[in-house]
Coordinates of C-alpha atoms and ligand atoms in Angstrom, one line a residue:
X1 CA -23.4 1.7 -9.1
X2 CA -22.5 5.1 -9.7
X3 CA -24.0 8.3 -7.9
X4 CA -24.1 11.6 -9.2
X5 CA -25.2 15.0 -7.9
X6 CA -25.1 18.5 -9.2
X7 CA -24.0 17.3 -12.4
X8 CA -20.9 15.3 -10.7
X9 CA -19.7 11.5 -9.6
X10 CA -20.5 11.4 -6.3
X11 CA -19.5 8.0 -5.7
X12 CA -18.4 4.8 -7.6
X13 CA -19.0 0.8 -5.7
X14 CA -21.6 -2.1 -5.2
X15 CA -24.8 -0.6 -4.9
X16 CA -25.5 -1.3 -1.0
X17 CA -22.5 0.5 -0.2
X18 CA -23.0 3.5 -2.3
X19 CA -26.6 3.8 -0.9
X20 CA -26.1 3.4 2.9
X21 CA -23.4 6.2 2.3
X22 CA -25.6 8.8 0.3
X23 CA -28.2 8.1 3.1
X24 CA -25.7 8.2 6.0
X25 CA -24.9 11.9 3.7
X26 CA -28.7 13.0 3.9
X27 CA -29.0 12.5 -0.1
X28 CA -32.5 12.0 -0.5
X29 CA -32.0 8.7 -2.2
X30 CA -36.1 9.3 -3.4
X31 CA -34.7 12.5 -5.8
X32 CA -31.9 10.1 -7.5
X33 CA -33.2 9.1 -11.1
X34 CA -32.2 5.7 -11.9
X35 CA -30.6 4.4 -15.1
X36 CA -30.2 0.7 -15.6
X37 CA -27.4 0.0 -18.2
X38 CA -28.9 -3.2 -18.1
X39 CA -25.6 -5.0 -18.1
X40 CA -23.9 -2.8 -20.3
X41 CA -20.2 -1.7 -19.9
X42 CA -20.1 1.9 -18.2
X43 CA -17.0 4.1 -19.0
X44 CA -16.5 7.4 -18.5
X45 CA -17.8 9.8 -21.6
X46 CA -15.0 10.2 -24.5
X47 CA -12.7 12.6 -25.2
X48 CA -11.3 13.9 -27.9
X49 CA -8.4 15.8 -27.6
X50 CA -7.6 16.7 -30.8
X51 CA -10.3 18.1 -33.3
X52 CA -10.3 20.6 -35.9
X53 CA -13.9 21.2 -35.8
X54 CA -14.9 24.2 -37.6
X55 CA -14.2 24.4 -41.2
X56 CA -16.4 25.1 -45.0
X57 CA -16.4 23.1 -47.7
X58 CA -15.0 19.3 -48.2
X59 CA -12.1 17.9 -49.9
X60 CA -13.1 14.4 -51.3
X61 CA -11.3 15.0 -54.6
X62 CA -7.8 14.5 -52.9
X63 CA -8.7 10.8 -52.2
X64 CA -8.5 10.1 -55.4
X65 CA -5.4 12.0 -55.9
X66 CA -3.5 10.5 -52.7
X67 CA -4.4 7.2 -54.8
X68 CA -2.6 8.0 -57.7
X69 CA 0.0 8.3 -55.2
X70 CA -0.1 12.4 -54.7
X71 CA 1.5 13.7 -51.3
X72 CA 0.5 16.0 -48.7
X73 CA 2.9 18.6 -49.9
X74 CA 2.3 17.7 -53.6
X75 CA -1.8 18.8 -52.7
X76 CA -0.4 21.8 -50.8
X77 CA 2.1 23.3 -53.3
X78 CA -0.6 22.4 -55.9
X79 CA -2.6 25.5 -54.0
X80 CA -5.1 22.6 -53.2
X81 CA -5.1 21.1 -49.6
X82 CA -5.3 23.4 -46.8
X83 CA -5.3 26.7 -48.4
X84 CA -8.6 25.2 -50.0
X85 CA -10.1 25.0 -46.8
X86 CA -9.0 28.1 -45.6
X87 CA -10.6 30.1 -48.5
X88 CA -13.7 28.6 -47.9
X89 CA -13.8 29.2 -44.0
X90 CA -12.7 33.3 -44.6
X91 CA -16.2 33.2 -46.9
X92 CA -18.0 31.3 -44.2
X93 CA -19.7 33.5 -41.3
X94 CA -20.4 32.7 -38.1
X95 CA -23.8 31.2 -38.6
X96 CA -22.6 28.7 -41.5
X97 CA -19.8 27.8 -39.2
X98 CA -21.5 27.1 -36.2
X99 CA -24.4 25.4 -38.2
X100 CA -21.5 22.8 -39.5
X101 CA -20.3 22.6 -36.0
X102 CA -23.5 21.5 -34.6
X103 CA -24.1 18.8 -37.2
X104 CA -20.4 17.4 -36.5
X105 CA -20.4 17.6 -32.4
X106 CA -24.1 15.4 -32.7
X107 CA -22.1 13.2 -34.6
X108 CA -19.4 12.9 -32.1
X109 CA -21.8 12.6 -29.1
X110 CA -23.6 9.4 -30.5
X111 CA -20.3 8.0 -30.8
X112 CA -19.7 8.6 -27.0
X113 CA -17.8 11.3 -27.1
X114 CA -18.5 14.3 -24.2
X115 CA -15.3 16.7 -24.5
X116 CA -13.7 17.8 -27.4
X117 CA -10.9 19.9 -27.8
X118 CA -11.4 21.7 -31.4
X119 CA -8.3 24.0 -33.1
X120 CA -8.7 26.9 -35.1
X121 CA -6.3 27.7 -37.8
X122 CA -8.2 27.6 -40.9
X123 CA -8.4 31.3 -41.0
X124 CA -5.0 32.1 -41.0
X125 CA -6.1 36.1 -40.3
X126 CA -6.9 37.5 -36.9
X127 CA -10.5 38.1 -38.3
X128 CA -11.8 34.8 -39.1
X129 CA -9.1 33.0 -36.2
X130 CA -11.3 35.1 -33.4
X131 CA -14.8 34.1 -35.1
X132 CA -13.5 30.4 -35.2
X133 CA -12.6 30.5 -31.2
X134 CA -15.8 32.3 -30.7
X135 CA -18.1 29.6 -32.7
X136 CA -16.1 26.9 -30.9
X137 CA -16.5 28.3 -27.4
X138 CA -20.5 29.2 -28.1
X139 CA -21.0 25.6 -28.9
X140 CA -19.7 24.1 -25.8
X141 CA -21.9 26.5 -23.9
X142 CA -24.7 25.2 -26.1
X143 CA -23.7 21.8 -24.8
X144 CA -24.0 19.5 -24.6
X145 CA -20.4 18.6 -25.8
X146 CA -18.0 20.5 -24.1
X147 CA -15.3 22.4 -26.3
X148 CA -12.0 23.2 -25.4
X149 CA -11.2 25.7 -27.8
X150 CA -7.0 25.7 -29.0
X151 CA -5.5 29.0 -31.1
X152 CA -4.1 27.3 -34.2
X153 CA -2.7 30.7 -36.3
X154 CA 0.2 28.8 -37.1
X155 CA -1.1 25.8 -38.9
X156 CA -0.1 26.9 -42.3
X157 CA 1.5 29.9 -44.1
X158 CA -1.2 31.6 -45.7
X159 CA -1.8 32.4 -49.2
X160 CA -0.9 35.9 -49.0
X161 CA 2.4 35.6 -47.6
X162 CA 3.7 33.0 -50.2
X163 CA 4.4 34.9 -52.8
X164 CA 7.2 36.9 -50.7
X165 CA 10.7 36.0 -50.0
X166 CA 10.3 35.8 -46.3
X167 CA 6.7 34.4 -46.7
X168 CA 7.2 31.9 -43.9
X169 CA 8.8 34.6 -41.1
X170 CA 6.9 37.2 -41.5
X171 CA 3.9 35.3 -41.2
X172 CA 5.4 34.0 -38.1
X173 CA 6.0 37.8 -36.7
X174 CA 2.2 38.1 -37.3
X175 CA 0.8 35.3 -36.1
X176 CA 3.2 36.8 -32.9
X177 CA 3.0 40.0 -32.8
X178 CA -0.6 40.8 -34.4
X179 CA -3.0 37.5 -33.5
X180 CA -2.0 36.3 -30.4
X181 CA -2.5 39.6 -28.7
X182 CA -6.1 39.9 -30.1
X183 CA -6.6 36.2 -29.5
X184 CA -5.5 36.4 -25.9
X185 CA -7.6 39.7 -25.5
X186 CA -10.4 37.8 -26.6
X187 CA -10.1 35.1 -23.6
X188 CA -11.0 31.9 -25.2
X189 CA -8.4 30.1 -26.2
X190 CA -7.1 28.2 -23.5
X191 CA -4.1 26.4 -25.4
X192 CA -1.7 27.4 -28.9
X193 CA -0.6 24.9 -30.9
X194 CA 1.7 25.3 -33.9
X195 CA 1.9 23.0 -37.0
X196 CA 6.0 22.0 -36.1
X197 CA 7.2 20.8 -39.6
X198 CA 9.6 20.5 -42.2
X199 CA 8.7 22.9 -44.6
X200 CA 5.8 24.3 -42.6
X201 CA 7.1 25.9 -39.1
X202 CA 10.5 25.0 -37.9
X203 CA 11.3 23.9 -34.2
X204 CA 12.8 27.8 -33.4
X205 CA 9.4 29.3 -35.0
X206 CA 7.1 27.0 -33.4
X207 CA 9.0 27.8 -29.7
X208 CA 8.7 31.3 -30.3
X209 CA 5.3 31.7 -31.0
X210 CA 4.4 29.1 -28.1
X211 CA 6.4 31.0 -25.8
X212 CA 4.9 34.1 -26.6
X213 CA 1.5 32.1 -26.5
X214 CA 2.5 30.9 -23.0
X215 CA 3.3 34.7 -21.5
X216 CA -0.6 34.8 -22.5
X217 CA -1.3 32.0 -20.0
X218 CA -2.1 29.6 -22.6
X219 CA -1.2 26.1 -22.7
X220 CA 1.2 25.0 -25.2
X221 CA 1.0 22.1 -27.5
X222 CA 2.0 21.2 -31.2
X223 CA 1.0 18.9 -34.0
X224 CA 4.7 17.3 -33.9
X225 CA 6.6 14.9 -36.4
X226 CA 3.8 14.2 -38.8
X227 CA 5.8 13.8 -42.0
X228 CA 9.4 14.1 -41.0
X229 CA 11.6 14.2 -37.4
X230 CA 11.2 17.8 -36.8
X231 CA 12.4 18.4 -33.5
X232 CA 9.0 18.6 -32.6
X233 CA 8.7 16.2 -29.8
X234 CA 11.8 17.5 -28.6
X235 CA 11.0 20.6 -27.9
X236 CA 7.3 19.4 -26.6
X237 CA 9.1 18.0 -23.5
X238 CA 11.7 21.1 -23.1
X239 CA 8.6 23.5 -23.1
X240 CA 6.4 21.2 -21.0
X241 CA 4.1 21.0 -23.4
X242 CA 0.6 19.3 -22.5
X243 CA 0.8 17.3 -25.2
X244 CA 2.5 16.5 -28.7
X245 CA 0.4 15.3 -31.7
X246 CA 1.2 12.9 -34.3
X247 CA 4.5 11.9 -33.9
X248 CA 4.6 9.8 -36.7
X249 CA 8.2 9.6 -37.1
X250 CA 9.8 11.0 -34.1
X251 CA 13.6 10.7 -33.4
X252 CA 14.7 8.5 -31.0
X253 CA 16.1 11.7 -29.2
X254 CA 12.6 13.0 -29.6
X255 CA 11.2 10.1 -27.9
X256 CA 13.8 10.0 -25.4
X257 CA 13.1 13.6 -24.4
X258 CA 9.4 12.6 -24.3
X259 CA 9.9 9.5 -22.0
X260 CA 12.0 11.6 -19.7
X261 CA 9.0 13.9 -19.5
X262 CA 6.5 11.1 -18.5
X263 CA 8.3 11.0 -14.8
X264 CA 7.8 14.9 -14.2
X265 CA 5.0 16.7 -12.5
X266 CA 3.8 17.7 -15.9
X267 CA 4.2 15.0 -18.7
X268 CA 3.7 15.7 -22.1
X269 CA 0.9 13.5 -23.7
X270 CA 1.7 11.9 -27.2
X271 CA -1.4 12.4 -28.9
X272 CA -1.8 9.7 -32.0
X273 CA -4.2 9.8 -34.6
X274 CA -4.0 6.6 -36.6
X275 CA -7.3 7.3 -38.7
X276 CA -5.0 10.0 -40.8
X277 CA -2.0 7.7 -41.0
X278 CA -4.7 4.9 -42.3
X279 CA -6.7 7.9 -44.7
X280 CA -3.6 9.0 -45.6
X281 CA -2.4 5.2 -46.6
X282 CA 0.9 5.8 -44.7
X283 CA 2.3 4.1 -41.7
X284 CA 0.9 4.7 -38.1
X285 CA 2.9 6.1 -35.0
X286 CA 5.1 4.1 -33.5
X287 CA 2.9 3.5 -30.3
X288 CA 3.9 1.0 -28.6
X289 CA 7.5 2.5 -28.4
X290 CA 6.3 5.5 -26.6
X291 CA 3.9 3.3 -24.1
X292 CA 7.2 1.0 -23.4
X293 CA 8.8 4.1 -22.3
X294 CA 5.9 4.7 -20.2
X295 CA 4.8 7.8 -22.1
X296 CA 1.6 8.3 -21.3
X297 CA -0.4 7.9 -24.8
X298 CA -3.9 9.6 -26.1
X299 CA -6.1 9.2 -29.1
X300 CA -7.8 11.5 -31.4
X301 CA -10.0 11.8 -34.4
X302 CA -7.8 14.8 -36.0
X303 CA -11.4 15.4 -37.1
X304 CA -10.5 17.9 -40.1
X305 CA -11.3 17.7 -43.9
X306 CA -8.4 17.3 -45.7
X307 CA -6.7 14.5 -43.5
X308 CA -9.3 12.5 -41.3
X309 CA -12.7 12.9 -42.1
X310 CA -14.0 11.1 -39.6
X311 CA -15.8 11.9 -35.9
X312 CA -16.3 8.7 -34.9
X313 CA -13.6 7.9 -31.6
X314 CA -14.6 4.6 -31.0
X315 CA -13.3 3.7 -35.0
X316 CA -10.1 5.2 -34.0
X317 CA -9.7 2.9 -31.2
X318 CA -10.4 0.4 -33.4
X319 CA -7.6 1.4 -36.2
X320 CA -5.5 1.5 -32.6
X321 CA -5.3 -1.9 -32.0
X322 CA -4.7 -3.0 -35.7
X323 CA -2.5 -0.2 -37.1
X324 CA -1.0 0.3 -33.4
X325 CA -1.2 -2.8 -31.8
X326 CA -2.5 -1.3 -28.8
X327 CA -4.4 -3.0 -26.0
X328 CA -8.4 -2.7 -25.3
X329 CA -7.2 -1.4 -22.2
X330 CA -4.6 0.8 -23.6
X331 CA -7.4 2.5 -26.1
X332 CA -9.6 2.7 -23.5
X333 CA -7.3 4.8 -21.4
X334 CA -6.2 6.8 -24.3
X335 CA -9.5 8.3 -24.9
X336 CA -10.5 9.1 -21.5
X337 CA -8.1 9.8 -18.8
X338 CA -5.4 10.4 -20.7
X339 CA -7.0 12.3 -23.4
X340 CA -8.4 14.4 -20.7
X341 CA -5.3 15.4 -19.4
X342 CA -3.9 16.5 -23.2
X343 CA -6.9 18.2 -23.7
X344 CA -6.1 20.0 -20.7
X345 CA -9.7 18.5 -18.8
X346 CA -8.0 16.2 -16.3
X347 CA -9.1 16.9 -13.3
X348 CA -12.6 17.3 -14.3
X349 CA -13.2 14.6 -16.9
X350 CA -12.2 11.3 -18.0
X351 CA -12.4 8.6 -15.1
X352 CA -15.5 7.7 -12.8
X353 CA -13.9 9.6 -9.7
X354 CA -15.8 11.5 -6.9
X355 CA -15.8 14.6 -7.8
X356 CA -15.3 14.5 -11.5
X357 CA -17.8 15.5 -13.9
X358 CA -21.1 12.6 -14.4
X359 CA -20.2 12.4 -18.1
X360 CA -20.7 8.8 -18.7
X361 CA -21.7 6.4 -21.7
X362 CA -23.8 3.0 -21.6
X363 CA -22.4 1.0 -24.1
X364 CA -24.2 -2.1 -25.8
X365 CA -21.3 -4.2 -25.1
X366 CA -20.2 -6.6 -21.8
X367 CA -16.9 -6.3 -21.9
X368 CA -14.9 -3.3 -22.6
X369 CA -12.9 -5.5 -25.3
X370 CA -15.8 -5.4 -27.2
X371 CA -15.7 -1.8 -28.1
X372 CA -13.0 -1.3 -30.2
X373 CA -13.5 -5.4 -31.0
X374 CA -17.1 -4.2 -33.4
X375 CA -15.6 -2.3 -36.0
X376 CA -17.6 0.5 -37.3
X377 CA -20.6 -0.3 -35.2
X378 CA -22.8 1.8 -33.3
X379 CA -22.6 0.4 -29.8
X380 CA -23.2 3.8 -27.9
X381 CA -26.8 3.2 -25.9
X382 CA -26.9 5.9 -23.4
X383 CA -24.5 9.1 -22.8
X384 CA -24.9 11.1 -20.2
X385 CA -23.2 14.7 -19.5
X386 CA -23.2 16.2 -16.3
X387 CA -25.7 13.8 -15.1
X388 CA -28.3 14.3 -17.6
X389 CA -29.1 12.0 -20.3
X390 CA -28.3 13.6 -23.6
X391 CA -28.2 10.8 -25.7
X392 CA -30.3 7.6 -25.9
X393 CA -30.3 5.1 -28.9
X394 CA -33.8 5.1 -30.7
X395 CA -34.9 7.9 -28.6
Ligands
ZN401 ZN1 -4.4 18.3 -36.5

């Protein structure tokens, strides 16, 4: 049984036990509403912990490009890609955004999922980078998802800037010296991440705007060895960085670094998202390498609409285990707990602790093997955030 109170985990055991001590408490086990999960597996509500929620437009046609063999960069330097996106999302006000946001966080829920983290950074300008953080933090107020919103300025060099000789630094200098003041001034970001790349940011750039980020009181964290070793999960674990994302192909100095990280106060997660490597039709991180050196591992959707189109977490866990070759119980952990703690949630989400928020799901499964084990189906029966039911199948 699990008791909750106020909207947290009061206490986790046989049922006899748990009672006697809410009575022995002066509960008044008469106001507790009872949910059976009818022999259902109970986990802790999902998390994902790395989303790029808010966006306009779609960008089906590069499928069909990436299967005529078409890269990443190829789409990008085409002027296709991201800067797609990004022209569509300067055009798109609040409302439209927020409308879209909505209709993809419902998704998300009835796949489990109670926390999201969700990035900016397809506006590129201070303008439409504030209206993204302010959508993204309105929606988690609107619940019930909560929404960690992450300053993403630096996820691509805008259009604008191109053209120049110094495109790339000066863009750099503004994200700097022009958005992360107003974005700090603003209050709700509570992390910066920086697209670490070759060709994109380099390892110096992407320190220097997460240092400056960092003076803001932000957390730092980076998309990080995507396409190329980058020195991104390098410098991940020299900044203390809550968490590094992608890490397709990390060094093994990288890896190293991150591994040495794991026994601090203040690891740095590796965040994988295997649904891009699999959309992208390119091979997955190297996992299990990163859990042998007992770095703690999360996964994502990378929900985003160039890349991995999809919302649905329990899929990823899924492509995990094949792609991967990680463990039920390995995927399990890697989109609670230790999701929670790269979203920068740990010590109120993701395990059923005392004291943690009641975000749980009922799942139409009775083993937790079973979850990633159904591929594609919808096995979510119940979720409930902060001890209220939110979601329930059919209902
Ligand atoms: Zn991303």
């Amino acid at each position: 049984m699990i008791a909750c109170w106020g909207g947290k985990i009061l206490g986790v055991g046989p049922r006899d036990a748990i009672e006697t001590g809410l009575e022995a408490n002066g509960y008044p086990l008469s106001r507790f509403v009872r949910i059976d999960a009818d022999g259902g597996v109970v986990t802790p509500g999902l998390v994902d912990p790395h989303t790029h929620l808010l966006f306009a437009g779609s960008r089906e046609r590069e499928l069909v490009l990436r299967q005529r063999g078409a890269g990443y960069m190829e789409i990008l330097a085409a002027g296709g890609g991201i800067l797609s996106t990004v022209a569509a999302t300067r055009a798109a006000d609040a409302e439209q955004l927020a409308a879209h946001g909505r209709r993809w966080l419902d998704e998300m829920l009835r796949h489990g999922v109670t926390t999201i983290e969700a990035k900016s950074g397809y506006g590129l300008d201070l303008q439409t980078e504030l209206r993204l953080l302010q959508v993204a933090f309105e929606l988690g107020k609107e619940g019930p998802v909560d929404v960690v919103p992450t300053f993403l300025g630096a996820h691509a060099v805008p259009q604008e800037y191109r053209a120049r000789p110094d495109g790339t630094e000066a863009y750099v200098r503004s994200v700097i010296e022009e958005q992360l003041p107003g974005v700090a001034a603003q209050g709700r970001a509570r992390s910066c991440d920086v697209f670490c790349e070759e060709g994109v940011f380099t390892a110096s750039q992407t320190r220097r705007i997460l240092q400056a980020a960092a003076a803001y009181g932000m957390a730092m964290r980076l998309h990080a060895d995507e396409l190329a070793p980058s020195g991104g999960a390098e410098l991940a674990a020299e900044l203390g960085a809550i968490s590094a994302d992608h890490l397709h192909v990390p060094s093994d100095e990288g890896l190293a670094a991150m591994a040495e990280s794991a026994g601090g106060p203040t690891p740095t997660v590796a965040t994988l998202l295997p649904a891009t490597t699999w959309f992208l039709m390119t091979d997955a991180a190297p996992a299990r390498r990163f859990i042998d050196a007992g770095v703690p591992v999360a996964l994502g959707t990378d929900f985003n609409p160039g890349t991995s189109p999809t919302p649905n977490l329990p899929l990823v866990m899924t492509v995990a285990c094949l792609e991967m070759k990680m463990s039920p119980a390995e995927v399990l952990a890697a989109v609670t707990i230790n999701a929670a703690f790269a979203a920068g949630v740990g010590a109120d989400a993701g395990s059923l602790e005392p004291g943690k928020n009641a975000d749980l799901v009922i799942w139409r499964a009775t083993d937790v093997g079973q979850l990633p084990y159904w591929v594609g189906a919808d096995l979510v029966d119940t979720v409930v955030k902060r001890g209220h039911v939110v979601y329930r199948r059919g209902g």
